[in-house]
Amino acid sequence: MNNQSGVLAKRSLALLLVVAVAVTAVIGWWPGKNTVVQPPEEIEDYLFWQAKDLTDFKLIGANSKTLSLNDLKGKWSFIFFGYTHCPDVCPLTMGVLGQAFRLLEKDPAASQEIQGIFISVDPKRDTPELLKEYVAYFNSKFTGVTGDTAQLDALARQMSALYTIHPREPEKTGDNYLVSHNSTVFLVDPQGRLYGRFPPPQAPQEIAEIFIKIRMFYNERSKKRWFFF
Amino acid sequence: MVFFLKTFISLALGFVALSASADGVNIQIQGPWVLAAPPNVKVLAAYLEIKNNGDKPQILTNVSSPAFEQVGIHRSVMHGNTAHMEHLKELTIPPRASVVLKPGGLHFMLTDAKKPLHIGDQVPMTLNFKDGGKIAVTAIVRSGQIEGMEDHQHMDHSGHENHKH
Ligand SMILES: [Cu+2]
């Protein structure tokens, strides 16, 4: 009798264990499945596989105002590395981004969260005051900054936005030299992480539409995170 | 403006050639424009289409403009996502073909503007060819919107830029 009840107890314990494991698995699986939100296919190519934390930096804008990682937090930042002596790719891209920002005004919630940052990799010729005027031409939500080579290099490296300042062409006089630069528009999320990118050639409609979807995906994902974890 | 009027008139009259170079080979220039940039920038880019209606290649060797200290023939090239600019000594337009200068590619690099330029301003330029031929054009400063939006803008502007079409 004693023996029998012992077997029974063992059996119920085993059953309980199986049930417990099953329940845990189901509970674990359920929210888990909901939490791993896959990005919609159309925005996949614009997103980094994993959002990348940026280390702090210090760049200088007009009136000696500094721009650091903290200034990127709480907003979506569209970042472009260029230089004002670039007559073709830079004004073209800045024009496209400015137009995209105007298109985004149709979505006031999204529009309130965006800022554009033009980082000049040519601090020798581009003063912060000149940059202020330069970016204002394209959009009022743009900030122009530059910095010393070490700061520029450190940030550019984190975004894989390498640039090269070329020696002056021999036949040219004065201060004329060319700079090669990455013409991707980088997207930093409100947590200050490198989140996405718009490779060249960009179009205003493309940037606006993709950004709306990226933002929606981001908000959706953080909402789920918040509830289940 | 004069240039556009000429274009318009010659097209209307059925003449294709705007200018003939020394050996009588026809070169036609279409749609010259300058990409608008903030007034404080020193360097701008001009674009146009050069059509060679003749049977011999034409070689553009030099461009000048009274509005700029220097004009060069440039090409933007993408290596991956990195934009480079290269200087070209000359630009060959093959016979019965055209070469299009457009944003993100071939352009005339206009360096050191003598005064700030704004949308709607005119920039006179002279294209000099190897055989001695010269063509004077006037480029209009405008924004670099994509085609669809441009058309939209044109409509909004009550046809003031319609000579382009
Ligand atoms: Cu150039």
GROMACS .gro file of C-alpha atoms and ligand atoms in nm:
model
  395
    1MET     CA    1   0.000   0.000   0.000
    2ASN     CA    2   0.273   0.231   0.104
    3ASN     CA    3   0.470   0.135  -0.195
    4GLN     CA    4   0.173   0.191  -0.426
    5SER     CA    5   0.099   0.541  -0.299
    6GLY     CA    6   0.469   0.617  -0.342
    7VAL     CA    7   0.448   0.524  -0.712
    8LEU     CA    8   0.131   0.727  -0.747
    9ALA     CA    9   0.298   1.028  -0.588
   10LYS     CA   10   0.594   0.987  -0.823
   11ARG     CA   11   0.358   0.959  -1.121
   12SER     CA   12   0.160   1.270  -1.024
   13LEU     CA   13   0.483   1.453  -0.965
   14ALA     CA   14   0.604   1.354  -1.311
   15LEU     CA   15   0.272   1.456  -1.462
   16LEU     CA   16   0.284   1.786  -1.279
   17LEU     CA   17   0.632   1.844  -1.408
   18VAL     CA   18   0.527   1.771  -1.767
   19VAL     CA   19   0.230   2.005  -1.735
   20ALA     CA   20   0.445   2.272  -1.572
   21VAL     CA   21   0.705   2.247  -1.850
   22ALA     CA   22   0.432   2.263  -2.113
   23VAL     CA   23   0.266   2.565  -1.953
   24THR     CA   24   0.596   2.742  -1.915
   25ALA     CA   25   0.678   2.667  -2.276
   26VAL     CA   26   0.345   2.800  -2.395
   27ILE     CA   27   0.369   3.115  -2.181
   28GLY     CA   28   0.727   3.166  -2.284
   29TRP     CA   29   0.646   3.111  -2.647
   30TRP     CA   30   0.336   3.327  -2.663
   31PRO     CA   31   0.466   3.669  -2.567
   32GLY     CA   32   0.798   3.570  -2.718
   33LYS     CA   33   0.638   3.528  -3.054
   34ASN     CA   34   0.467   3.862  -3.019
   35THR     CA   35   0.780   4.040  -2.905
   36VAL     CA   36   1.006   3.940  -3.189
   37VAL     CA   37   0.848   4.181  -3.433
   38GLN     CA   38   0.995   4.134  -3.775
   39PRO     CA   39   1.046   4.455  -3.969
   40PRO     CA   40   0.817   4.479  -4.271
   41GLU     CA   41   1.002   4.373  -4.584
   42GLU     CA   42   0.997   4.718  -4.742
   43ILE     CA   43   1.199   4.873  -4.459
   44GLU     CA   44   1.436   4.583  -4.398
   45ASP     CA   45   1.706   4.714  -4.631
   46TYR     CA   46   1.705   5.051  -4.459
   47LEU     CA   47   1.759   4.912  -4.110
   48PHE     CA   48   2.077   4.798  -3.947
   49TRP     CA   49   2.056   4.438  -3.848
   50GLN     CA   50   2.100   4.550  -3.491
   51ALA     CA   51   2.067   4.907  -3.363
   52LYS     CA   52   2.414   5.027  -3.272
   53ASP     CA   53   2.487   5.231  -2.960
   54LEU     CA   54   2.698   5.536  -3.035
   55THR     CA   55   2.970   5.661  -2.807
   56ASP     CA   56   2.957   6.025  -2.704
   57PHE     CA   57   3.103   6.294  -2.929
   58LYS     CA   58   3.141   6.668  -2.924
   59LEU     CA   59   3.083   6.874  -3.236
   60ILE     CA   60   3.049   7.251  -3.264
   61GLY     CA   61   2.760   7.447  -3.411
   62ALA     CA   62   2.697   7.819  -3.449
   63ASN     CA   63   2.745   8.042  -3.142
   64SER     CA   64   2.982   7.779  -2.996
   65LYS     CA   65   2.685   7.556  -2.921
   66THR     CA   66   2.802   7.198  -2.887
   67LEU     CA   67   2.628   6.894  -3.022
   68SER     CA   68   2.678   6.569  -2.835
   69LEU     CA   69   2.512   6.229  -2.818
   70ASN     CA   70   2.260   6.365  -2.567
   71ASP     CA   71   2.126   6.606  -2.829
   72LEU     CA   72   2.029   6.310  -3.045
   73LYS     CA   73   1.819   6.151  -2.771
   74GLY     CA   74   1.443   6.198  -2.779
   75LYS     CA   75   1.444   6.269  -3.152
   76TRP     CA   76   1.497   6.091  -3.478
   77SER     CA   77   1.811   6.237  -3.633
   78PHE     CA   78   1.890   6.233  -4.003
   79ILE     CA   79   2.265   6.273  -4.032
   80PHE     CA   80   2.464   6.362  -4.341
   81PHE     CA   81   2.840   6.403  -4.370
   82GLY     CA   82   2.950   6.651  -4.636
   83TYR     CA   83   3.116   6.986  -4.703
   84THR     CA   84   2.992   7.313  -4.847
   85HIS     CA   85   3.249   7.327  -5.127
   86CYS     CA   86   3.071   7.023  -5.272
   87PRO     CA   87   2.846   7.159  -5.547
   88ASP     CA   88   2.682   6.843  -5.674
   89VAL     CA   89   2.612   6.560  -5.429
   90CYS     CA   90   2.579   6.772  -5.110
   91PRO     CA   91   2.325   7.036  -5.215
   92LEU     CA   92   2.139   6.764  -5.403
   93THR     CA   93   2.112   6.538  -5.097
   94MET     CA   94   2.039   6.826  -4.860
   95GLY     CA   95   1.767   6.943  -5.100
   96VAL     CA   96   1.615   6.595  -5.108
   97LEU     CA   97   1.625   6.567  -4.729
   98GLY     CA   98   1.473   6.915  -4.690
   99GLN     CA   99   1.193   6.817  -4.924
  100ALA     CA  100   1.141   6.490  -4.734
  101PHE     CA  101   1.104   6.691  -4.411
  102ARG     CA  102   0.841   6.908  -4.579
  103LEU     CA  103   0.653   6.596  -4.692
  104LEU     CA  104   0.666   6.464  -4.336
  105GLU     CA  105   0.482   6.773  -4.212
  106LYS     CA  106   0.167   6.587  -4.320
  107ASP     CA  107   0.233   6.359  -4.022
  108PRO     CA  108   0.262   6.610  -3.735
  109ALA     CA  109   0.357   6.347  -3.473
  110ALA     CA  110   0.645   6.220  -3.685
  111SER     CA  111   0.740   6.569  -3.797
  112GLN     CA  112   0.779   6.685  -3.438
  113GLU     CA  113   1.031   6.413  -3.368
  114ILE     CA  114   1.274   6.478  -3.652
  115GLN     CA  115   1.591   6.680  -3.687
  116GLY     CA  116   1.850   6.699  -3.963
  117ILE     CA  117   2.220   6.727  -3.889
  118PHE     CA  118   2.477   6.825  -4.150
  119ILE     CA  119   2.825   6.738  -4.032
  120SER     CA  120   3.097   6.911  -4.228
  121VAL     CA  121   3.409   6.700  -4.257
  122ASP     CA  122   3.593   7.009  -4.384
  123PRO     CA  123   3.637   7.223  -4.070
  124LYS     CA  124   3.919   7.416  -4.234
  125ARG     CA  125   3.678   7.594  -4.468
  126ASP     CA  126   3.340   7.536  -4.304
  127THR     CA  127   3.301   7.748  -3.994
  128PRO     CA  128   3.001   7.679  -3.766
  129GLU     CA  129   2.856   8.021  -3.862
  130LEU     CA  130   2.880   7.944  -4.233
  131LEU     CA  131   2.721   7.604  -4.170
  132LYS     CA  132   2.429   7.761  -3.987
  133GLU     CA  133   2.342   7.967  -4.292
  134TYR     CA  134   2.410   7.675  -4.525
  135VAL     CA  135   2.168   7.432  -4.356
  136ALA     CA  136   1.895   7.691  -4.294
  137TYR     CA  137   1.867   7.727  -4.670
  138PHE     CA  138   1.747   7.366  -4.701
  139ASN     CA  139   1.525   7.331  -4.394
  140SER     CA  140   1.460   7.506  -4.065
  141LYS     CA  141   1.495   7.174  -3.882
  142PHE     CA  142   1.857   7.132  -3.990
  143THR     CA  143   2.159   7.196  -3.772
  144GLY     CA  144   2.509   7.239  -3.912
  145VAL     CA  145   2.807   7.126  -3.710
  146THR     CA  146   3.172   7.045  -3.750
  147GLY     CA  147   3.458   6.970  -3.515
  148ASP     CA  148   3.820   6.881  -3.482
  149THR     CA  149   3.955   6.594  -3.685
  150ALA     CA  150   3.965   6.355  -3.391
  151GLN     CA  151   3.596   6.410  -3.307
  152LEU     CA  152   3.488   6.392  -3.671
  153ASP     CA  153   3.690   6.077  -3.730
  154ALA     CA  154   3.556   5.909  -3.418
  155LEU     CA  155   3.193   5.968  -3.513
  156ALA     CA  156   3.241   5.898  -3.883
  157ARG     CA  157   3.411   5.568  -3.798
  158GLN     CA  158   3.118   5.459  -3.582
  159MET     CA  159   2.887   5.515  -3.875
  160SER     CA  160   3.131   5.377  -4.133
  161ALA     CA  161   3.108   5.715  -4.301
  162LEU     CA  162   3.473   5.748  -4.387
  163TYR     CA  163   3.590   6.058  -4.569
  164THR     CA  164   3.913   6.168  -4.736
  165ILE     CA  165   4.046   6.518  -4.787
  166HIS     CA  166   4.238   6.517  -5.114
  167PRO     CA  167   4.541   6.729  -5.185
  168ARG     CA  168   4.476   7.033  -5.401
  169GLU     CA  169   4.482   6.978  -5.776
  170PRO     CA  170   4.811   7.115  -5.911
  171GLU     CA  171   4.652   7.342  -6.173
  172LYS     CA  172   4.419   7.499  -5.922
  173THR     CA  173   4.492   7.800  -5.713
  174GLY     CA  174   4.385   7.913  -5.372
  175ASP     CA  175   4.187   7.701  -5.130
  176ASN     CA  176   4.046   7.452  -5.376
  177TYR     CA  177   4.062   7.089  -5.282
  178LEU     CA  178   3.816   6.806  -5.298
  179VAL     CA  179   3.677   6.583  -5.027
  180SER     CA  180   3.537   6.234  -5.073
  181HIS     CA  181   3.258   6.152  -4.834
  182ASN     CA  182   2.989   5.895  -4.773
  183SER     CA  183   2.665   6.027  -4.915
  184THR     CA  184   2.438   5.803  -4.711
  185VAL     CA  185   2.180   5.973  -4.489
  186PHE     CA  186   2.209   5.801  -4.151
  187LEU     CA  187   1.916   5.761  -3.917
  188VAL     CA  188   1.972   5.769  -3.540
  189ASP     CA  189   1.680   5.661  -3.320
  190PRO     CA  190   1.548   5.851  -3.014
  191GLN     CA  191   1.772   5.639  -2.790
  192GLY     CA  192   2.078   5.768  -2.971
  193ARG     CA  193   2.144   5.445  -3.157
  194LEU     CA  194   2.238   5.413  -3.521
  195TYR     CA  195   1.918   5.259  -3.647
  196GLY     CA  196   1.887   5.295  -4.022
  197ARG     CA  197   2.030   5.450  -4.335
  198PHE     CA  198   1.920   5.586  -4.669
  199PRO     CA  199   2.186   5.505  -4.928
  200PRO     CA  200   2.232   5.727  -5.235
  201PRO     CA  201   2.062   5.821  -5.455
  202GLN     CA  202   1.779   5.924  -5.225
  203ALA     CA  203   1.439   6.065  -5.317
  204PRO     CA  204   1.219   6.284  -5.091
  205GLN     CA  205   0.915   6.057  -5.121
  206GLU     CA  206   1.126   5.750  -5.044
  207ILE     CA  207   1.277   5.900  -4.729
  208ALA     CA  208   0.941   6.027  -4.602
  209GLU     CA  209   0.751   5.704  -4.664
  210ILE     CA  210   1.020   5.472  -4.535
  211PHE     CA  211   1.074   5.685  -4.226
  212ILE     CA  212   0.702   5.673  -4.139
  213LYS     CA  213   0.719   5.292  -4.158
  214ILE     CA  214   1.045   5.272  -3.963
  215ARG     CA  215   0.901   5.491  -3.688
  216MET     CA  216   0.583   5.285  -3.675
  217PHE     CA  217   0.783   4.964  -3.649
  218TYR     CA  218   1.006   5.113  -3.380
  219ASN     CA  219   0.708   5.233  -3.172
  220GLU     CA  220   0.528   4.903  -3.214
  221ARG     CA  221   0.832   4.709  -3.104
  222SER     CA  222   0.907   4.923  -2.800
  223LYS     CA  223   0.541   4.905  -2.695
  224LYS     CA  224   0.556   4.524  -2.695
  225ARG     CA  225   0.885   4.530  -2.509
  226TRP     CA  226   0.733   4.752  -2.246
  227PHE     CA  227   0.436   4.522  -2.179
  228PHE     CA  228   0.605   4.185  -2.172
  229PHE     CA  229   0.946   4.249  -2.024
  230MET     CA  230   1.675   8.409  -7.127
  231VAL     CA  231   1.803   8.517  -7.464
  232PHE     CA  232   1.944   8.171  -7.508
  233PHE     CA  233   1.611   8.012  -7.429
  234LEU     CA  234   1.432   8.242  -7.665
  235LYS     CA  235   1.678   8.147  -7.934
  236THR     CA  236   1.626   7.781  -7.859
  237PHE     CA  237   1.257   7.828  -7.877
  238ILE     CA  238   1.267   8.022  -8.200
  239SER     CA  239   1.510   7.789  -8.370
  240LEU     CA  240   1.308   7.488  -8.265
  241ALA     CA  241   0.992   7.656  -8.381
  242LEU     CA  242   1.148   7.733  -8.717
  243GLY     CA  243   1.273   7.380  -8.743
  244PHE     CA  244   1.643   7.458  -8.708
  245VAL     CA  245   1.824   7.212  -8.495
  246ALA     CA  246   2.161   7.371  -8.469
  247LEU     CA  247   2.222   7.645  -8.219
  248SER     CA  248   2.579   7.687  -8.310
  249ALA     CA  249   2.825   7.540  -8.550
  250SER     CA  250   3.186   7.479  -8.467
  251ALA     CA  251   3.472   7.568  -8.699
  252ASP     CA  252   3.447   7.272  -8.932
  253GLY     CA  253   3.076   7.315  -8.970
  254VAL     CA  254   2.981   7.028  -8.738
  255ASN     CA  255   2.674   7.098  -8.534
  256ILE     CA  256   2.661   7.096  -8.161
  257GLN     CA  257   2.334   7.148  -7.982
  258ILE     CA  258   2.302   7.243  -7.617
  259GLN     CA  259   1.989   7.164  -7.422
  260GLY     CA  260   1.853   7.271  -7.084
  261PRO     CA  261   2.150   7.440  -6.917
  262TRP     CA  262   2.089   7.497  -6.545
  263VAL     CA  263   2.276   7.557  -6.222
  264LEU     CA  264   2.186   7.371  -5.903
  265ALA     CA  265   2.079   7.631  -5.648
  266ALA     CA  266   2.273   7.628  -5.324
  267PRO     CA  267   2.285   7.855  -5.018
  268PRO     CA  268   2.405   8.204  -5.118
  269ASN     CA  269   2.717   8.171  -4.903
  270VAL     CA  270   2.863   7.874  -5.089
  271LYS     CA  271   3.154   7.939  -5.319
  272VAL     CA  272   3.115   7.642  -5.548
  273LEU     CA  273   2.819   7.552  -5.767
  274ALA     CA  274   2.751   7.295  -6.037
  275ALA     CA  275   2.602   7.344  -6.383
  276TYR     CA  276   2.432   7.081  -6.595
  277LEU     CA  277   2.321   7.055  -6.956
  278GLU     CA  278   2.301   6.819  -7.249
  279ILE     CA  279   2.552   6.841  -7.532
  280LYS     CA  280   2.436   6.686  -7.855
  281ASN     CA  281   2.673   6.622  -8.140
  282ASN     CA  282   2.478   6.621  -8.466
  283GLY     CA  283   2.788   6.580  -8.677
  284ASP     CA  284   2.985   6.282  -8.803
  285LYS     CA  285   3.302   6.355  -8.609
  286PRO     CA  286   3.361   6.340  -8.235
  287GLN     CA  287   3.362   6.678  -8.065
  288ILE     CA  288   3.591   6.748  -7.774
  289LEU     CA  289   3.501   7.003  -7.509
  290THR     CA  290   3.826   7.134  -7.367
  291ASN     CA  291   3.734   7.434  -7.160
  292VAL     CA  292   3.440   7.620  -7.011
  293SER     CA  293   3.439   7.974  -6.881
  294SER     CA  294   3.192   8.203  -6.710
  295PRO     CA  295   3.221   8.569  -6.620
  296ALA     CA  296   3.029   8.493  -6.299
  297PHE     CA  297   3.300   8.260  -6.162
  298GLU     CA  298   3.674   8.263  -6.119
  299GLN     CA  299   3.707   7.913  -6.251
  300VAL     CA  300   3.504   7.649  -6.433
  301GLY     CA  301   3.611   7.287  -6.453
  302ILE     CA  302   3.471   6.974  -6.607
  303HIS     CA  303   3.398   6.735  -6.323
  304ARG     CA  304   3.245   6.399  -6.261
  305SER     CA  305   3.098   6.271  -5.935
  306VAL     CA  306   3.160   5.900  -5.897
  307MET     CA  307   3.022   5.669  -5.633
  308HIS     CA  308   3.253   5.405  -5.491
  309GLY     CA  309   3.007   5.211  -5.284
  310ASN     CA  310   2.823   5.491  -5.106
  311THR     CA  311   3.121   5.724  -5.108
  312ALA     CA  312   3.105   6.019  -5.343
  313HIS     CA  313   3.424   6.131  -5.514
  314MET     CA  314   3.474   6.410  -5.762
  315GLU     CA  315   3.721   6.382  -6.042
  316HIS     CA  316   3.850   6.649  -6.273
  317LEU     CA  317   3.834   6.579  -6.647
  318LYS     CA  318   4.079   6.744  -6.888
  319GLU     CA  319   3.830   6.720  -7.170
  320LEU     CA  320   3.495   6.573  -7.255
  321THR     CA  321   3.438   6.387  -7.581
  322ILE     CA  322   3.096   6.386  -7.743
  323PRO     CA  323   3.084   6.098  -7.991
  324PRO     CA  324   2.932   6.161  -8.336
  325ARG     CA  325   2.552   6.152  -8.352
  326ALA     CA  326   2.532   6.113  -7.977
  327SER     CA  327   2.481   6.326  -7.672
  328VAL     CA  328   2.646   6.356  -7.336
  329VAL     CA  329   2.423   6.449  -7.045
  330LEU     CA  330   2.557   6.638  -6.747
  331LYS     CA  331   2.326   6.578  -6.452
  332PRO     CA  332   2.327   6.576  -6.070
  333GLY     CA  333   2.535   6.298  -5.924
  334GLY     CA  334   2.742   6.260  -6.241
  335LEU     CA  335   2.908   6.490  -6.494
  336HIS     CA  336   2.893   6.860  -6.412
  337PHE     CA  337   3.068   7.187  -6.471
  338MET     CA  338   3.225   7.285  -6.142
  339LEU     CA  339   3.177   7.659  -6.097
  340THR     CA  340   3.430   7.782  -5.845
  341ASP     CA  341   3.439   8.113  -5.655
  342ALA     CA  342   3.120   8.292  -5.750
  343LYS     CA  343   3.184   8.664  -5.794
  344LYS     CA  344   2.852   8.736  -5.628
  345PRO     CA  345   2.591   8.521  -5.451
  346LEU     CA  346   2.345   8.356  -5.688
  347HIS     CA  347   1.978   8.293  -5.626
  348ILE     CA  348   1.704   8.088  -5.788
  349GLY     CA  349   1.612   8.243  -6.122
  350ASP     CA  350   1.951   8.410  -6.177
  351GLN     CA  351   2.120   8.362  -6.511
  352VAL     CA  352   2.473   8.236  -6.552
  353PRO     CA  353   2.637   8.297  -6.889
  354MET     CA  354   2.891   8.034  -6.989
  355THR     CA  355   3.107   7.970  -7.292
  356LEU     CA  356   3.191   7.618  -7.403
  357ASN     CA  357   3.514   7.592  -7.598
  358PHE     CA  358   3.577   7.295  -7.824
  359LYS     CA  359   3.909   7.156  -7.940
  360ASP     CA  360   3.847   7.248  -8.305
  361GLY     CA  361   3.808   7.613  -8.208
  362GLY     CA  362   3.429   7.618  -8.193
  363LYS     CA  363   3.266   7.818  -7.914
  364ILE     CA  364   2.913   7.804  -7.785
  365ALA     CA  365   2.763   8.063  -7.554
  366VAL     CA  366   2.484   7.945  -7.325
  367THR     CA  367   2.290   8.094  -7.036
  368ALA     CA  368   2.211   7.863  -6.748
  369ILE     CA  369   1.930   7.935  -6.505
  370VAL     CA  370   1.975   7.879  -6.133
  371ARG     CA  371   1.706   7.646  -6.001
  372SER     CA  372   1.645   7.391  -5.728
  373GLY     CA  373   1.731   7.027  -5.790
  374GLN     CA  374   1.391   6.870  -5.733
  375ILE     CA  375   1.316   6.539  -5.894
  376GLU     CA  376   1.132   6.537  -6.226
  377GLY     CA  377   0.777   6.488  -6.101
  378MET     CA  378   0.803   6.771  -5.852
  379GLU     CA  379   0.967   6.998  -6.101
  380ASP     CA  380   0.670   6.962  -6.329
  381HIS     CA  381   0.445   7.035  -6.038
  382GLN     CA  382   0.643   7.347  -5.961
  383HIS     CA  383   0.626   7.460  -6.319
  384MET     CA  384   0.252   7.438  -6.311
  385ASP     CA  385   0.244   7.638  -5.991
  386HIS     CA  386   0.460   7.904  -6.147
  387SER     CA  387   0.198   7.981  -6.408
  388GLY     CA  388   0.418   7.873  -6.692
  389HIS     CA  389   0.697   8.119  -6.634
  390GLU     CA  390   0.954   7.845  -6.688
  391ASN     CA  391   0.766   7.676  -6.967
  392HIS     CA  392   1.016   7.766  -7.234
  393LYS     CA  393   1.204   7.463  -7.109
  394HIS     CA  394   0.954   7.219  -7.254
  395CU      CU  395   3.276   6.898  -5.897
   0.00000   0.00000   0.00000
